[in-house]
Coordinates of C-alpha atoms in Angstrom, one line a residue:
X1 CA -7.0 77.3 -13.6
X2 CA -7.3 74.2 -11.3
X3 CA -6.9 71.0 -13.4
X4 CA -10.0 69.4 -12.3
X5 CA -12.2 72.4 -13.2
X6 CA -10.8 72.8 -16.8
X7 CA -11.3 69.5 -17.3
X8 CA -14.8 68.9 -16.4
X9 CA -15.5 72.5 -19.1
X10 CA -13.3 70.7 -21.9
X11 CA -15.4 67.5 -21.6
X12 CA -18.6 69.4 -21.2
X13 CA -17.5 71.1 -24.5
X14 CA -17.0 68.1 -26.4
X15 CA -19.9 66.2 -25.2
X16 CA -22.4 69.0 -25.8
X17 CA -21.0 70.7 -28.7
X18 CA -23.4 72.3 -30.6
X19 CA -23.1 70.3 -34.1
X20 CA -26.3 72.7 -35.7
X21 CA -27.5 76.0 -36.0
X22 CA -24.2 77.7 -37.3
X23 CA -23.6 81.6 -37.1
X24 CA -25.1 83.0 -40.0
X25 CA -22.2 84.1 -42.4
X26 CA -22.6 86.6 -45.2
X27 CA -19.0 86.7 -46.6
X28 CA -17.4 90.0 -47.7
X29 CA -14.1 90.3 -50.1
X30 CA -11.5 93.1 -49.6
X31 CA -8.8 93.6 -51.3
X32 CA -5.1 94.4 -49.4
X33 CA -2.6 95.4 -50.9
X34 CA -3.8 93.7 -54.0
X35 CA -4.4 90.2 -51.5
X36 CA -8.5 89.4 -52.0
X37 CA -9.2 89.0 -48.5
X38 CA -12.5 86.8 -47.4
X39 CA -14.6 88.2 -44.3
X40 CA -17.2 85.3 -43.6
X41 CA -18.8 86.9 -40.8
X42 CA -18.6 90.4 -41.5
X43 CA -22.7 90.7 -40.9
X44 CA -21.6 90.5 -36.8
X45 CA -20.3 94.1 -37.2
X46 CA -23.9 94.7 -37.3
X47 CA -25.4 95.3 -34.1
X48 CA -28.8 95.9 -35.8
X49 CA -28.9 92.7 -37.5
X50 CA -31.9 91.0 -36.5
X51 CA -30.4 87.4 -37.7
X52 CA -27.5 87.9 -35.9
X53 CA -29.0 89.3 -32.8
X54 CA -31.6 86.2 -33.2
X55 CA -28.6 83.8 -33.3
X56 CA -27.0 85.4 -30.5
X57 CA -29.9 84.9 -28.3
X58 CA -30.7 81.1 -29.5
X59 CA -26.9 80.5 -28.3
X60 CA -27.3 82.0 -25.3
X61 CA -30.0 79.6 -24.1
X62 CA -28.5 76.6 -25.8
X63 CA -25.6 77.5 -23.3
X64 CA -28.0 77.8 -19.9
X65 CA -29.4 74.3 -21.3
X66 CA -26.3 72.4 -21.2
X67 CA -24.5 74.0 -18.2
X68 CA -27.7 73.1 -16.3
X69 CA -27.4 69.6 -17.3
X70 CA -23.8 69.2 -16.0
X71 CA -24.0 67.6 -12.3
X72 CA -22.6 69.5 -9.3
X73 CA -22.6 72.6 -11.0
X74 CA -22.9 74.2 -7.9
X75 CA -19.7 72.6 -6.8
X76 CA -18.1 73.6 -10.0
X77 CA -19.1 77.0 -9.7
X78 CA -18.7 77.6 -6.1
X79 CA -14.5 76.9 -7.3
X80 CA -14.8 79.0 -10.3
X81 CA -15.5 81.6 -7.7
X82 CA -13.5 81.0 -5.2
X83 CA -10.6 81.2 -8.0
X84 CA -12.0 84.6 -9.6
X85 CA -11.8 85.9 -6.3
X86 CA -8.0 85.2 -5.5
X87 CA -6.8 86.5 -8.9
X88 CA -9.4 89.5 -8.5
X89 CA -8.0 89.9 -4.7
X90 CA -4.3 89.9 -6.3
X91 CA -4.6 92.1 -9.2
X92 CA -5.9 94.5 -6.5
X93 CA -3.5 94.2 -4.3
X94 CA -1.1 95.7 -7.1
X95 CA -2.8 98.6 -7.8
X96 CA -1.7 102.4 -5.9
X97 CA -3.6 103.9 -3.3
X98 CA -7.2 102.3 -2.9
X99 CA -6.6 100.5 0.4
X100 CA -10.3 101.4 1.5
X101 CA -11.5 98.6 -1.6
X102 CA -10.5 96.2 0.6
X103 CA -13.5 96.8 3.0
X104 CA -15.6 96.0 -0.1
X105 CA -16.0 92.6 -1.9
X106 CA -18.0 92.0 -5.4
X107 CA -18.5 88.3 -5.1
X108 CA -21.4 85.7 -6.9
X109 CA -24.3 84.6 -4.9
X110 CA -24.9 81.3 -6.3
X111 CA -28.6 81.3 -5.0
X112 CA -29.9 83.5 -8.2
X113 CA -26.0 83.8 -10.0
X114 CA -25.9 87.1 -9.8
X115 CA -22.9 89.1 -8.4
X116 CA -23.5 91.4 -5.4
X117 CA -21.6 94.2 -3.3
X118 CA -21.0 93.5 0.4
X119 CA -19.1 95.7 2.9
X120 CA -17.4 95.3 5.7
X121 CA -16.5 99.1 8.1
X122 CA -13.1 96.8 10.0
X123 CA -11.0 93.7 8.6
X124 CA -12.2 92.3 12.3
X125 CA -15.7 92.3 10.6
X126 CA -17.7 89.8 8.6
X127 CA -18.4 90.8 4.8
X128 CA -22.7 91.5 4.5
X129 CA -24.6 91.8 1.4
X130 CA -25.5 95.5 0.7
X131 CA -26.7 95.9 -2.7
X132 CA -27.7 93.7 -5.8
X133 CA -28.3 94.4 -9.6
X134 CA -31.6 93.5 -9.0
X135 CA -32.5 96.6 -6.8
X136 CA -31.9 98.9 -9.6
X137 CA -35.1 100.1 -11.7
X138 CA -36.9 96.7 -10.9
X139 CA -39.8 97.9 -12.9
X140 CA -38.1 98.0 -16.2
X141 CA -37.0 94.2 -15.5
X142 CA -33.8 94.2 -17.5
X143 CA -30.9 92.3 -16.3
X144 CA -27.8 94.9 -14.6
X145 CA -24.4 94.1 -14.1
X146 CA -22.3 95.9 -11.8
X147 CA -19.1 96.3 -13.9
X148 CA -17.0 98.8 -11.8
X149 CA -17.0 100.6 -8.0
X150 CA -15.5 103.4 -6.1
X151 CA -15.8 103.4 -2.6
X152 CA -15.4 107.2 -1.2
X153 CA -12.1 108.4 1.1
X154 CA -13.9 108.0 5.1
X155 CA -16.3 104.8 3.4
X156 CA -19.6 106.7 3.2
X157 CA -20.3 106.4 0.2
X158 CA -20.3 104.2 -2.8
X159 CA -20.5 104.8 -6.4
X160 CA -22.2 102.2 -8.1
X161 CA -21.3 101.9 -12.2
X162 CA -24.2 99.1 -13.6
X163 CA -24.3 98.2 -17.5
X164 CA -27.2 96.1 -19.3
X165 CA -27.3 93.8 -22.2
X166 CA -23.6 93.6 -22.4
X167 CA -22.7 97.3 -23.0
X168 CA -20.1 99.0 -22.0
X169 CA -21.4 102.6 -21.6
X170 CA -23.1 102.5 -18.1
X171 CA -25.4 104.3 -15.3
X172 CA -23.5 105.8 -11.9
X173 CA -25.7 105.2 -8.9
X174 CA -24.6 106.1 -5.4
X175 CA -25.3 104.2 -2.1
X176 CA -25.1 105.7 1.2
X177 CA -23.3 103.3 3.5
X178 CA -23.9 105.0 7.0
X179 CA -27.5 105.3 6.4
X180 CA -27.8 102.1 4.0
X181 CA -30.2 103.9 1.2
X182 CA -29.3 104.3 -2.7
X183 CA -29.1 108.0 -3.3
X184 CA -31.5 109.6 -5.7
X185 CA -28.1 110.5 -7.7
X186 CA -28.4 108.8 -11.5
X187 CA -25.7 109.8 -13.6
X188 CA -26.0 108.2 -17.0
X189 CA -23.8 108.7 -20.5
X190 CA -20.7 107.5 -19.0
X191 CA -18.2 104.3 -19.0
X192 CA -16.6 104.3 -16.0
X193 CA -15.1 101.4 -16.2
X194 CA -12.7 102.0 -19.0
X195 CA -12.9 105.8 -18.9
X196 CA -11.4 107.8 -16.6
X197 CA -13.1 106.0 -13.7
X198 CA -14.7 107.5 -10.4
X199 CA -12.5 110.0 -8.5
X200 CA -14.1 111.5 -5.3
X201 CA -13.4 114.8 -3.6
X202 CA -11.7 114.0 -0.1
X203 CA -14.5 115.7 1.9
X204 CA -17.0 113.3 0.0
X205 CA -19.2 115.9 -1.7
X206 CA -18.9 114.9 -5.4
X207 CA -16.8 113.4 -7.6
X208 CA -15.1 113.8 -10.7
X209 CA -16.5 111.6 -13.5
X210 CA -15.5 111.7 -17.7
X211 CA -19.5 112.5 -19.4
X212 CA -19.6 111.2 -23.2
X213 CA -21.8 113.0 -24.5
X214 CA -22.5 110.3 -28.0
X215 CA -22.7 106.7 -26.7
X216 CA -24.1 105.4 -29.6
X217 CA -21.6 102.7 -31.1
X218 CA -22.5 102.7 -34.7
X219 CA -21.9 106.9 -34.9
X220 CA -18.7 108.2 -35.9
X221 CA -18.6 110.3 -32.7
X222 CA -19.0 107.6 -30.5
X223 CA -16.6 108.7 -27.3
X224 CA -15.7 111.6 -29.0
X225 CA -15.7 115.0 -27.6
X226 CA -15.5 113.5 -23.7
X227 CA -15.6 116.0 -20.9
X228 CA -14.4 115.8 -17.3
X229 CA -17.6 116.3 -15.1
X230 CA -17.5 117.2 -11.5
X231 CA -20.4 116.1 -10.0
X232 CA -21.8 117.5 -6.8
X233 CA -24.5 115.0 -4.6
X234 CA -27.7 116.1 -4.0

């Protein structure tokens, strides 16, 4: 990370430090291999815990407080960026067979900070905007993060993977490039991502997808029993 950058977060760090409002501990004692082991914050397994999930929250906006108050955040972020990008652009560059990705870029607009798709049909062309988190099911006004994309073999189409909240287990939305319209195609109970990821059918019909059909993290059959879907559009 550039020197500068690292730092201006180290000073921030120690000069805003929150010295109050610790993480709520309720300790736990196992015993290994007759060892009594201590778990202070054992509670945080809990998703459900309304004093963690409290604590959580109140740390969240203690965060957005003091990164607001640190001048030229802009400037600071505008480099964080701009280093994301190269070390997103290189790891990239390693993987097999997805030249096409290169006509897309997932980059932050630092107007609202939220990162957006743009597309590009030709290297020769500029990069435009074509779809933001914020288009997606406006009317439930929840916060979506793109966290994974699959462009299609002759760039029609795009499959968009967005998660909420944090989690991992997303929604698949596709957008129609040639036409510029998001397809009424929802596929849900997925994780993309991590999972098996997006694999479209070279005439750009469908795709083949992995379905999970428990996404519920505190059940034993969370992931379990996972099926490879192919999905046809329309």
């Amino acid at each position: 990370m550039n020197k500068r950058l690292s730092l201006v977060l180290l000073f921030s760090a120690m000069a805003f430090g929150q010295k109050e409002n610790k993480a709520p501990s309720q300790p736990v004692k196992d015993i290994y291999f007759g060892k009594e082991i201590i778990d202070e914050f054992r509670n945080f397994e809990n998703q459900q815990d309304t004093t963690v999930l409290n604590w959580i929250e109140s740390q969240s906006k203690y965060s957005k407080n003091v990164l607001n108050q640190v001048k030229n955040k802009e400037n600071y972020l505008t480099l964080l960026d701009k280093l994301v990008d190269q070390r997103y652009n290189l790891n990239r560059s390693k993987l097999v067979n997805i030249p096409k990705q290169q006509n897309i870029l997932y980059k932050l607009d630092n107007k609202d900070s939220i990162r957006k798709l743009y597309y590009r049909s030709s290297p020769k062309e500029e990069f435009k905007e074509f779809f933001s988190p914020k288009e997606y099911q406006p009317e439930l006004k929840i916060n979506y993060y793109i966290n994974y994309y699959k462009l299609s073999p002759n760039n029609r189409y795009v499959a968009i993977s967005l998660t909420k909240n944090g989690q991992e287990i997303s929604d698949v939305i596709i957008y129609d490039l040639k036409n510029k319209i998001l397809l009424k195609d929802c596929i849900k109970n997925t994780w993309v991502s991590n999972i098996g990821g997006v694999n479209w059918l070279k005439d750009e019909t469908g795709f083949i997808y992995v379905y999970l059909p428990v996404t519920d993290k505190t059940s034993s059959d969370f992931i379990k029993n996972s099926e490879a879907v192919l999905y046809k559009l329309g």
